[in-house]
CSV table of N, CA and C in Angstrom, one decimal:
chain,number,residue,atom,x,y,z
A,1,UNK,N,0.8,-1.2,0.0
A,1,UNK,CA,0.0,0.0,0.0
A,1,UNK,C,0.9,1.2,0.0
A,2,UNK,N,0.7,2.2,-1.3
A,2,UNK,CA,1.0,3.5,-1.2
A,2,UNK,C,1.2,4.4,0.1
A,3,UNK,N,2.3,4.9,0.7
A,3,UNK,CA,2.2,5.7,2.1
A,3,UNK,C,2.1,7.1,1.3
A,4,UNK,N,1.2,8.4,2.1
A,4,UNK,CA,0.9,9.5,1.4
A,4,UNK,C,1.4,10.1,2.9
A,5,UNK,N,1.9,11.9,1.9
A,5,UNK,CA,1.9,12.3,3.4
A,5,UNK,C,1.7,13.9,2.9
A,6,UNK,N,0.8,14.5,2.9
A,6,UNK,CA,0.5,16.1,2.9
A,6,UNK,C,2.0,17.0,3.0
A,7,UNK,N,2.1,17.2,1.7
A,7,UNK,CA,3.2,18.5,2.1
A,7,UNK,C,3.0,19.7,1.3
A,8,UNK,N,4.3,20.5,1.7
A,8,UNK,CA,4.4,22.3,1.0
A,8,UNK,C,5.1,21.8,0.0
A,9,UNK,N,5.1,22.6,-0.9
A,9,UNK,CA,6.6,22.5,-2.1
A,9,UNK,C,6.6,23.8,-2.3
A,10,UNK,N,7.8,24.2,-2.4
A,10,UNK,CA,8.0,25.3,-3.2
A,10,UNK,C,9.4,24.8,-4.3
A,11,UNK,N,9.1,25.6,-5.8
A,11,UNK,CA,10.0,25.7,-6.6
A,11,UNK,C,10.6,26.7,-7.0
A,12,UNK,N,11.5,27.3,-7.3
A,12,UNK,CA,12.6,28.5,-7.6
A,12,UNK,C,12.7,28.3,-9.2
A,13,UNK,N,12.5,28.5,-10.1
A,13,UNK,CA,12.4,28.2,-11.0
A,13,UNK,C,13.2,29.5,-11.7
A,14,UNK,N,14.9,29.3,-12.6
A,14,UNK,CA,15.8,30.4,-13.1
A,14,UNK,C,16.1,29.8,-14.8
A,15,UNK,N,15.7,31.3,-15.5
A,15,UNK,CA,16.1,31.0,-16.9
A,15,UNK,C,16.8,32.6,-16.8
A,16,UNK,N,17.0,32.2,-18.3
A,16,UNK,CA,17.7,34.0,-18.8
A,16,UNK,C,16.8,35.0,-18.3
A,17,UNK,N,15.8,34.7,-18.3
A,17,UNK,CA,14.9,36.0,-18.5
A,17,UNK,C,14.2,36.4,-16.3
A,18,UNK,N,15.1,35.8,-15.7
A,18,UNK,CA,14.8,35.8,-14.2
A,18,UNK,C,14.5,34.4,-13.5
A,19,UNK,N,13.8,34.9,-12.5
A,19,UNK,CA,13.5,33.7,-11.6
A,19,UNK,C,11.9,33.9,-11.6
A,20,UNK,N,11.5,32.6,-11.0
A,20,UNK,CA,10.1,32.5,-11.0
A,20,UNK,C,9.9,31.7,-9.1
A,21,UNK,N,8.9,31.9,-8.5
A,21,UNK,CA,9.2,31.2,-7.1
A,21,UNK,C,7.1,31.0,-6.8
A,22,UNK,N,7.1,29.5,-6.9
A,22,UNK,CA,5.8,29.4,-6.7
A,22,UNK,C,5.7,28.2,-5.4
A,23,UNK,N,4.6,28.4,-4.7
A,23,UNK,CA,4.6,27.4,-3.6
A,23,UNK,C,2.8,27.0,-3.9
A,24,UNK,N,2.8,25.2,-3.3
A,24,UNK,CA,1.6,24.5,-3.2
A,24,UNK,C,1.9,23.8,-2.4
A,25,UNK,N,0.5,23.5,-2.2
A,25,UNK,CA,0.0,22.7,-1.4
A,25,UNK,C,0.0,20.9,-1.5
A,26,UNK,N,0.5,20.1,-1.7
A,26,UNK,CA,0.1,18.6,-2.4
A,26,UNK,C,0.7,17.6,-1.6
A,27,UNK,N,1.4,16.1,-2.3
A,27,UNK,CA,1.1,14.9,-1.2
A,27,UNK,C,2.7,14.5,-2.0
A,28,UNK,N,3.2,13.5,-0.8
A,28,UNK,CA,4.0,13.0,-1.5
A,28,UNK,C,3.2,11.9,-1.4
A,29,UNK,N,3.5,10.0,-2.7
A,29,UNK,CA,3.6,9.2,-2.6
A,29,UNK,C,4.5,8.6,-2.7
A,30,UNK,N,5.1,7.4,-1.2
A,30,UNK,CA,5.5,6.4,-1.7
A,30,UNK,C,5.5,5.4,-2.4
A,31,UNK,N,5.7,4.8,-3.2
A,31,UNK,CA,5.5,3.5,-4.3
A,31,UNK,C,6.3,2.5,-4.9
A,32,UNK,N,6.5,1.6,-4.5
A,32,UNK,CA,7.4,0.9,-5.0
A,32,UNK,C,9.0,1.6,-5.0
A,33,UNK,N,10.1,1.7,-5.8
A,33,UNK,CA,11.2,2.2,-5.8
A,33,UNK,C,11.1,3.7,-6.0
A,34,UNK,N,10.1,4.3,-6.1
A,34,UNK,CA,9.6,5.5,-6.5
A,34,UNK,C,9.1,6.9,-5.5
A,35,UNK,N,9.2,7.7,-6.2
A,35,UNK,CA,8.6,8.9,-4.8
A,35,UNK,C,7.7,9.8,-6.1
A,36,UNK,N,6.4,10.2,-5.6
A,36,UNK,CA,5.7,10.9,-6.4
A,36,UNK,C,5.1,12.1,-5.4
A,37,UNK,N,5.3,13.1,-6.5
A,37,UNK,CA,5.0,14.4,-5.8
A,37,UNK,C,4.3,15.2,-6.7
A,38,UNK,N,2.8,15.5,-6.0
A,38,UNK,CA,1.7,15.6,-6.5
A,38,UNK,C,1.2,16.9,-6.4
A,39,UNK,N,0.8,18.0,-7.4
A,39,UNK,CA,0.1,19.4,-7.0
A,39,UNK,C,-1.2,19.4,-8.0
A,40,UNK,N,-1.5,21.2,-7.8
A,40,UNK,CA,-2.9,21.2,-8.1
A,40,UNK,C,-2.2,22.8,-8.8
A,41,UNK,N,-1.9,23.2,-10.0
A,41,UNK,CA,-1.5,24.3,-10.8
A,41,UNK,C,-3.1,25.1,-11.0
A,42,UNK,N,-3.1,26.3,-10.8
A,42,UNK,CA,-4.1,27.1,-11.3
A,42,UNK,C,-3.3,28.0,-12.0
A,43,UNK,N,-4.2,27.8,-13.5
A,43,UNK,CA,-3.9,28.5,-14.3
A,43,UNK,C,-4.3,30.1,-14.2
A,44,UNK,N,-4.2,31.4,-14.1
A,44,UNK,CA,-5.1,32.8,-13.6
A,44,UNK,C,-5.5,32.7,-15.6
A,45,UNK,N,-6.7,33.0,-15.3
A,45,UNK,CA,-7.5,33.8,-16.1
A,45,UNK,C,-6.9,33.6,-17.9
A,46,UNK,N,-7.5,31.9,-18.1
A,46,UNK,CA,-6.8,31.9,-19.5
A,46,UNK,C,-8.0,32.6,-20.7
A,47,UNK,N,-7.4,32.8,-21.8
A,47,UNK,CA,-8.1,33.2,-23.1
A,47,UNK,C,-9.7,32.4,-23.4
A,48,UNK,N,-9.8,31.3,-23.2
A,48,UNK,CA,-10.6,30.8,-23.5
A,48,UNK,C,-11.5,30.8,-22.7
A,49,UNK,N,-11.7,30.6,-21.1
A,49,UNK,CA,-12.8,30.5,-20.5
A,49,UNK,C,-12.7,32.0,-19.9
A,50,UNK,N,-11.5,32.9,-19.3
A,50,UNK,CA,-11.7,34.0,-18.8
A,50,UNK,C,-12.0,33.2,-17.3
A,51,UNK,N,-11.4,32.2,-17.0
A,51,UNK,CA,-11.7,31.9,-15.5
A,51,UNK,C,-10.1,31.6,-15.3
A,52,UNK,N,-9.7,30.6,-13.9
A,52,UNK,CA,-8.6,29.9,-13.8
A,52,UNK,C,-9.0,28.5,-14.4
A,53,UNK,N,-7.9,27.8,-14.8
A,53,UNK,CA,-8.0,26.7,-15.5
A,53,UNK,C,-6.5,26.1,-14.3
A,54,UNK,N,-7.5,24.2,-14.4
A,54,UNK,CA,-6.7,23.5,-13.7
A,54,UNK,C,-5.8,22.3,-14.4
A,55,UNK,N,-4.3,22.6,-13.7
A,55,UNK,CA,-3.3,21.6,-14.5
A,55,UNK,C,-2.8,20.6,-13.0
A,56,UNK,N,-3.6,19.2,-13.1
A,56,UNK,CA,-2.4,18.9,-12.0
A,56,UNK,C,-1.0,18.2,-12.2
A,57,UNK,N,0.0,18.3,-11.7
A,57,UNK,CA,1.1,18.2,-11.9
A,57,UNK,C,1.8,16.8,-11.1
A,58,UNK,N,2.5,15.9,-11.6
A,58,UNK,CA,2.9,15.2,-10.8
A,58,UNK,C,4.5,15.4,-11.2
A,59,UNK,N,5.4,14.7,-10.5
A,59,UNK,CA,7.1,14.6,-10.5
A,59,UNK,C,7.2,13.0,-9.8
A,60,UNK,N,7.4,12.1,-10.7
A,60,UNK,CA,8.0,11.0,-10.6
A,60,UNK,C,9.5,11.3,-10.0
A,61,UNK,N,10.0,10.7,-9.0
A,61,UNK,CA,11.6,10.5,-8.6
A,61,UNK,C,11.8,9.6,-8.3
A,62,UNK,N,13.0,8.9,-9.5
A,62,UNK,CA,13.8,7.8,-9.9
A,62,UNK,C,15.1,7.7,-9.0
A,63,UNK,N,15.9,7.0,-8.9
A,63,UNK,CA,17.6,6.9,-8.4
A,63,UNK,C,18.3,8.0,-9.2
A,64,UNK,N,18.0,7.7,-10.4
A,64,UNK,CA,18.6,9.0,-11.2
A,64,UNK,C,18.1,9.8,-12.2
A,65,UNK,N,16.6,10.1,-12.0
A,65,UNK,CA,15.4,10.5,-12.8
A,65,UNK,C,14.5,10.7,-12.7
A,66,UNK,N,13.8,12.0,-13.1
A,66,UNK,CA,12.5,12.6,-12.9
A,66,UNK,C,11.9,12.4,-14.2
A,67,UNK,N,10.8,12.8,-13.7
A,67,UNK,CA,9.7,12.4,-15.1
A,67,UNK,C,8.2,13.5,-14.1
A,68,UNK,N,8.2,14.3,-15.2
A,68,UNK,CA,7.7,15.7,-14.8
A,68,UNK,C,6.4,15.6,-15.7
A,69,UNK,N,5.0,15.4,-15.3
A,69,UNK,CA,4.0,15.2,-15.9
A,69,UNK,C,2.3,15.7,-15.7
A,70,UNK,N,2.0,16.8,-16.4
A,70,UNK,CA,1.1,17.5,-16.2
A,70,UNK,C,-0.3,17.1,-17.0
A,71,UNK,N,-1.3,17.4,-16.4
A,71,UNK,CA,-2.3,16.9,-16.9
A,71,UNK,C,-3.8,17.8,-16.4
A,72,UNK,N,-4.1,18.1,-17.5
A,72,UNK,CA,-5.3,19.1,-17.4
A,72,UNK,C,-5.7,20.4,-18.8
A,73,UNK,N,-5.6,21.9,-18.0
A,73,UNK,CA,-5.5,22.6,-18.7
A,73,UNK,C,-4.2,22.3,-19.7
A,74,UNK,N,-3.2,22.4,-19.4
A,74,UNK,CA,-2.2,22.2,-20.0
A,74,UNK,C,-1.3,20.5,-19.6
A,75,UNK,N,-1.2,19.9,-21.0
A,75,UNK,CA,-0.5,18.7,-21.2
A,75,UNK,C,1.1,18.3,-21.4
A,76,UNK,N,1.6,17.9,-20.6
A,76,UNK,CA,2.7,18.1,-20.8
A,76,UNK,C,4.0,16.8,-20.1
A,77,UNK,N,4.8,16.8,-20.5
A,77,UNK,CA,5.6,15.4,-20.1
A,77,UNK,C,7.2,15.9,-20.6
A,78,UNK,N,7.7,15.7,-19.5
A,78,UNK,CA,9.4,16.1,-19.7
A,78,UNK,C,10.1,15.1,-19.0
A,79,UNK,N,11.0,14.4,-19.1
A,79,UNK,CA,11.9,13.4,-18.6
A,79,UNK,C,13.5,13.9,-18.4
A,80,UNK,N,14.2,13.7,-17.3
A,80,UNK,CA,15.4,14.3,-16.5
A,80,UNK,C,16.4,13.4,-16.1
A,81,UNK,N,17.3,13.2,-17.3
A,81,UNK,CA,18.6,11.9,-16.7
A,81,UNK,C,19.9,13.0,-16.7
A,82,UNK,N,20.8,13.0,-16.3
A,82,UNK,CA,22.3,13.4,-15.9
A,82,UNK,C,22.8,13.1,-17.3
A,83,UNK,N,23.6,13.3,-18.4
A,83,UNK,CA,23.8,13.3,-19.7
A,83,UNK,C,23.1,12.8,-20.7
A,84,UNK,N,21.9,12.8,-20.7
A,84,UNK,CA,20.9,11.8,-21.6
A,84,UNK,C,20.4,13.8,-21.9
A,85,UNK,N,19.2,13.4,-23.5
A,85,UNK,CA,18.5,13.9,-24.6
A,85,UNK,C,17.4,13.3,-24.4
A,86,UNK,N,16.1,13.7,-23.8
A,86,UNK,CA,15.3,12.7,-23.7
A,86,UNK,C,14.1,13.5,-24.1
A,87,UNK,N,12.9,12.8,-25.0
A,87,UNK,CA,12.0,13.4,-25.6
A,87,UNK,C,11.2,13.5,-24.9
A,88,UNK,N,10.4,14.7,-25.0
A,88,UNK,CA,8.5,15.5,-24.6
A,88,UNK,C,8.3,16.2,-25.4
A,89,UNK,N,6.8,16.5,-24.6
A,89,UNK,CA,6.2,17.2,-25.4
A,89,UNK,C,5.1,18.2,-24.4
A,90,UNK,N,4.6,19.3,-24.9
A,90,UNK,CA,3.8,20.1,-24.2
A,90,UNK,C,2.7,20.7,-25.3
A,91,UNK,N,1.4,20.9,-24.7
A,91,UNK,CA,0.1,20.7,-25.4
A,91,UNK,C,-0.8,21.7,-24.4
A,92,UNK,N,-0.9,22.4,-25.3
A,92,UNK,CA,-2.3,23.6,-24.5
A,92,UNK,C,-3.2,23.7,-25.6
A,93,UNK,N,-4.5,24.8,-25.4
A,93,UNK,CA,-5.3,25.0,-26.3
A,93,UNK,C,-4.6,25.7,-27.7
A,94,UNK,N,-3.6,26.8,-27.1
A,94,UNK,CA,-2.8,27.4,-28.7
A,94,UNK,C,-1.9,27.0,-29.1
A,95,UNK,N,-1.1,26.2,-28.5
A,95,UNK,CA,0.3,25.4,-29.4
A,95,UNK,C,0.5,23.8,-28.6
A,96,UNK,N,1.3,23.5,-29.5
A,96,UNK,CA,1.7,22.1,-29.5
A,96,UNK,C,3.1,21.8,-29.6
A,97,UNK,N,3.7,21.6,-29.0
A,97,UNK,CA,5.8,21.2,-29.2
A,97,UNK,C,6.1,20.5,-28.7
A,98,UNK,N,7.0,19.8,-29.8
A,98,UNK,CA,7.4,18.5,-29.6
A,98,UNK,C,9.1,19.1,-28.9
A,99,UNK,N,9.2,18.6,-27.2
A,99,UNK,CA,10.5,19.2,-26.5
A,99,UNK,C,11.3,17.8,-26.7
A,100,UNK,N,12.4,18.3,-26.3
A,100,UNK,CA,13.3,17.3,-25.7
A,100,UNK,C,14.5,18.5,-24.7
A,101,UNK,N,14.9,17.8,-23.5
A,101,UNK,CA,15.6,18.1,-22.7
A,101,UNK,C,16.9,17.5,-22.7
A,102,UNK,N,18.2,18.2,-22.1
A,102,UNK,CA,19.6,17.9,-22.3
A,102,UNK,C,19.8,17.9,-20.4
A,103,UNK,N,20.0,17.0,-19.9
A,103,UNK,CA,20.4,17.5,-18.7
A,103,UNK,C,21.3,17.9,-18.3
A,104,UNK,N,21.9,18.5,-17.4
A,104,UNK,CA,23.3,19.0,-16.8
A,104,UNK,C,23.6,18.3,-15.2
A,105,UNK,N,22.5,18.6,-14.4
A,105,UNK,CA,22.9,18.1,-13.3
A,105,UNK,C,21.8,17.9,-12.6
A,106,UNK,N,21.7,16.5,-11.7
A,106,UNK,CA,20.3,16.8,-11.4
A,106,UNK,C,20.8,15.4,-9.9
A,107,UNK,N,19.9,16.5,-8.9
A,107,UNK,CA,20.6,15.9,-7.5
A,107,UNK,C,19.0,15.9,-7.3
A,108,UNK,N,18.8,14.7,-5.9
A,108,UNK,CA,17.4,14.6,-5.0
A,108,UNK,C,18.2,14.3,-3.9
A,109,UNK,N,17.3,14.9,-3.0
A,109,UNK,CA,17.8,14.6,-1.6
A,109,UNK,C,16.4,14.4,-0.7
A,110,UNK,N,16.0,13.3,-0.2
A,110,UNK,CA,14.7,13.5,0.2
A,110,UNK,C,14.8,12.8,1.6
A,111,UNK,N,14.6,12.9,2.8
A,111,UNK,CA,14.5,12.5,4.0
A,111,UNK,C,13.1,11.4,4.1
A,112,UNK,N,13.1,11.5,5.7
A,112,UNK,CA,11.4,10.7,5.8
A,112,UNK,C,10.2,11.6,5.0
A,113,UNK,N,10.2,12.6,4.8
A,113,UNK,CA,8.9,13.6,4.0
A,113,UNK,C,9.7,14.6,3.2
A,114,UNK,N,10.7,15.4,4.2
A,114,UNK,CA,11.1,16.3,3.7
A,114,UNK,C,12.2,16.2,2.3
A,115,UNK,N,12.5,16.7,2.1
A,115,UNK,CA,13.9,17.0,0.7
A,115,UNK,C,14.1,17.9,-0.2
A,116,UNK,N,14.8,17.8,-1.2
A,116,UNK,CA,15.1,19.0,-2.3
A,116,UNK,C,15.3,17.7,-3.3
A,117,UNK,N,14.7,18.7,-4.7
A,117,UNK,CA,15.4,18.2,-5.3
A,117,UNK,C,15.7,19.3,-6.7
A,118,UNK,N,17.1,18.9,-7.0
A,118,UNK,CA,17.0,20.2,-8.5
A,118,UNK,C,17.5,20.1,-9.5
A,119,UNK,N,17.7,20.4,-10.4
A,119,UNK,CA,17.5,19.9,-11.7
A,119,UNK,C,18.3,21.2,-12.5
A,120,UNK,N,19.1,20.9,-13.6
A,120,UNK,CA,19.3,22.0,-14.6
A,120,UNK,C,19.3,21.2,-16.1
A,121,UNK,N,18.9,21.9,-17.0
A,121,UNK,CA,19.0,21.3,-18.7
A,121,UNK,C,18.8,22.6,-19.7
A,122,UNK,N,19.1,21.9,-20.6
A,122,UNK,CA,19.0,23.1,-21.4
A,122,UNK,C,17.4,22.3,-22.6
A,123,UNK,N,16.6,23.5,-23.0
A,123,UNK,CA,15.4,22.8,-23.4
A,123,UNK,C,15.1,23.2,-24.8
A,124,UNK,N,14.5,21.9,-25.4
A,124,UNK,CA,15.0,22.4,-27.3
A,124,UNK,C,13.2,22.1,-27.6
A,125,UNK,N,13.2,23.0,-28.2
A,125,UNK,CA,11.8,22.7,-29.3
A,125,UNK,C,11.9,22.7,-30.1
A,126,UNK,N,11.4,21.7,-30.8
A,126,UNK,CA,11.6,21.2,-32.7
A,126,UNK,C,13.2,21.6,-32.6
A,127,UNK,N,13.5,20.8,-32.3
A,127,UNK,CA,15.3,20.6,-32.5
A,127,UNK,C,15.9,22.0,-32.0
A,128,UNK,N,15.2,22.8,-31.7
A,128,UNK,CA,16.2,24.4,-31.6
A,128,UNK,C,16.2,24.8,-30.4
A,129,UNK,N,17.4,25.0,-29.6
A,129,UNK,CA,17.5,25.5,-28.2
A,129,UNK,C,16.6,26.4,-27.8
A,130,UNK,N,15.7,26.3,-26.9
A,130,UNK,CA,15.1,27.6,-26.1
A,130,UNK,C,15.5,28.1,-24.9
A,131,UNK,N,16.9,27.4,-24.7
A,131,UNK,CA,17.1,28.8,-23.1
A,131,UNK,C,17.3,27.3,-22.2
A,132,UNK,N,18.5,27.9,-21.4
A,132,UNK,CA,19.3,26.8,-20.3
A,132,UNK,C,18.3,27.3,-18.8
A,133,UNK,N,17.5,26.7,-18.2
A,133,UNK,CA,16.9,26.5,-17.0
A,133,UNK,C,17.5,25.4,-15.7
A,134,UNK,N,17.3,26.2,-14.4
A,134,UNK,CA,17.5,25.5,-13.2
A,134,UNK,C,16.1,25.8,-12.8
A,135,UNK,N,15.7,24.4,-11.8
A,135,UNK,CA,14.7,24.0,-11.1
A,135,UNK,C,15.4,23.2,-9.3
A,136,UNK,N,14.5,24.1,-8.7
A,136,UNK,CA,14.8,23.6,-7.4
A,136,UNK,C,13.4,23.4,-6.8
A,137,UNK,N,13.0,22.1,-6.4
A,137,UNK,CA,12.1,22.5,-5.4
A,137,UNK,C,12.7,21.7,-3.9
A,138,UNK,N,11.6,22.3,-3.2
A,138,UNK,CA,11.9,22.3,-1.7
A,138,UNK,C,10.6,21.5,-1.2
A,139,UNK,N,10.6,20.3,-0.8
A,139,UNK,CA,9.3,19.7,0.3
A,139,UNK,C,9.6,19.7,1.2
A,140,UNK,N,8.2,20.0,2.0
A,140,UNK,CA,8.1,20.2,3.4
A,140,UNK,C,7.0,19.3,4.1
A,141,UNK,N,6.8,18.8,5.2
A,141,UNK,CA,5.8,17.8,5.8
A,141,UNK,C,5.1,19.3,5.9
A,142,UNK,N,3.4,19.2,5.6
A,142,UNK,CA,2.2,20.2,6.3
A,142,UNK,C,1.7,19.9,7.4
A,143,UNK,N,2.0,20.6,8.3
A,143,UNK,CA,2.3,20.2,9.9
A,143,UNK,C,0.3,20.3,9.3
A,144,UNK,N,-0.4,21.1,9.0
A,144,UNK,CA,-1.7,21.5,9.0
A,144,UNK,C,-2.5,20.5,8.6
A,145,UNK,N,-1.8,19.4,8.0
A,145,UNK,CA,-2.8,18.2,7.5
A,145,UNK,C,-1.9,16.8,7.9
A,146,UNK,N,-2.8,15.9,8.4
A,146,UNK,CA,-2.1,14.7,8.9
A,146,UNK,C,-1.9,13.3,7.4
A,147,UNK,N,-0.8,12.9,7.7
A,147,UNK,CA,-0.5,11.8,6.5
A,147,UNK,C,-1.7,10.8,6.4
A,148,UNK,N,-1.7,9.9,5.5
A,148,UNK,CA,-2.1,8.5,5.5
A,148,UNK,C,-1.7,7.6,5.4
């Protein structure tokens, strides 16, 4: 049986063009050799409906690999090895691209709930570089909600 436990995340999120720093609310799961870490993205105020639109987000964590996988408003799947090219893709209502990611360095450190984990690559659409990014997130146990 899956062990769940309520936590914070925050991610730091750095490209050329600044940093980005967003926090939620979601769960980790245990599973097998596996750690999944689960949120709930609100999109503000997209073109189509003029409301928020919902993307939830998961992060698979491997021994030496993420797998970053969103599903909802926006569709999307990115895969994270240490010298590997690895193919995705991302899908919303106005575009469609076919990504692939180059990684550079990518550490997890995860305790009984808590850990970090972060990530740098450089990210190509239709074969053409778009800009070298670092990702850090940060889990925390939510003292405010009890595990399962």
């Amino acid at each position: 049986m899956p062990k769940k436990h309520r936590v914070r995340i925050r991610i730091v999120s750095e490209q050329e063009q600044g940093q980005t720093i967003q926090e939620f609310q979601g769960e980790r799961i245990d599973k097998d050799s596996h750690i999944y870490i689960r949120y709930e993205e609100n999109l503000t105020d997209t073109p189509l409906t003029g409301e928020a639109a919902k993307t939830m987000t998961t992060l698979k964590l491997g021994s030496d690999t993420i797998k970053l996988i969103r599903h909802g408003a926006i569709q999307s799947e990115q895969s994270f090895r240490v010298g590997s090219r690895l193919p995705g893709f991302y899908r919303s209502p106005f575009v469609q691209l076919q990504l692939s990611q180059m990684t550079s360095r990518l550490q997890i450190d995860m305790q009984d709930v808590a850990g970090t984990v972060e990530w740098a690559y450089e990210l190509f659409a239709h074969e053409e570089s778009t800009g070298h990014f670092k990702v850090s997130l940060t889990i925390q146990e939510d003292p405010d909600h009890e595990s399962e």
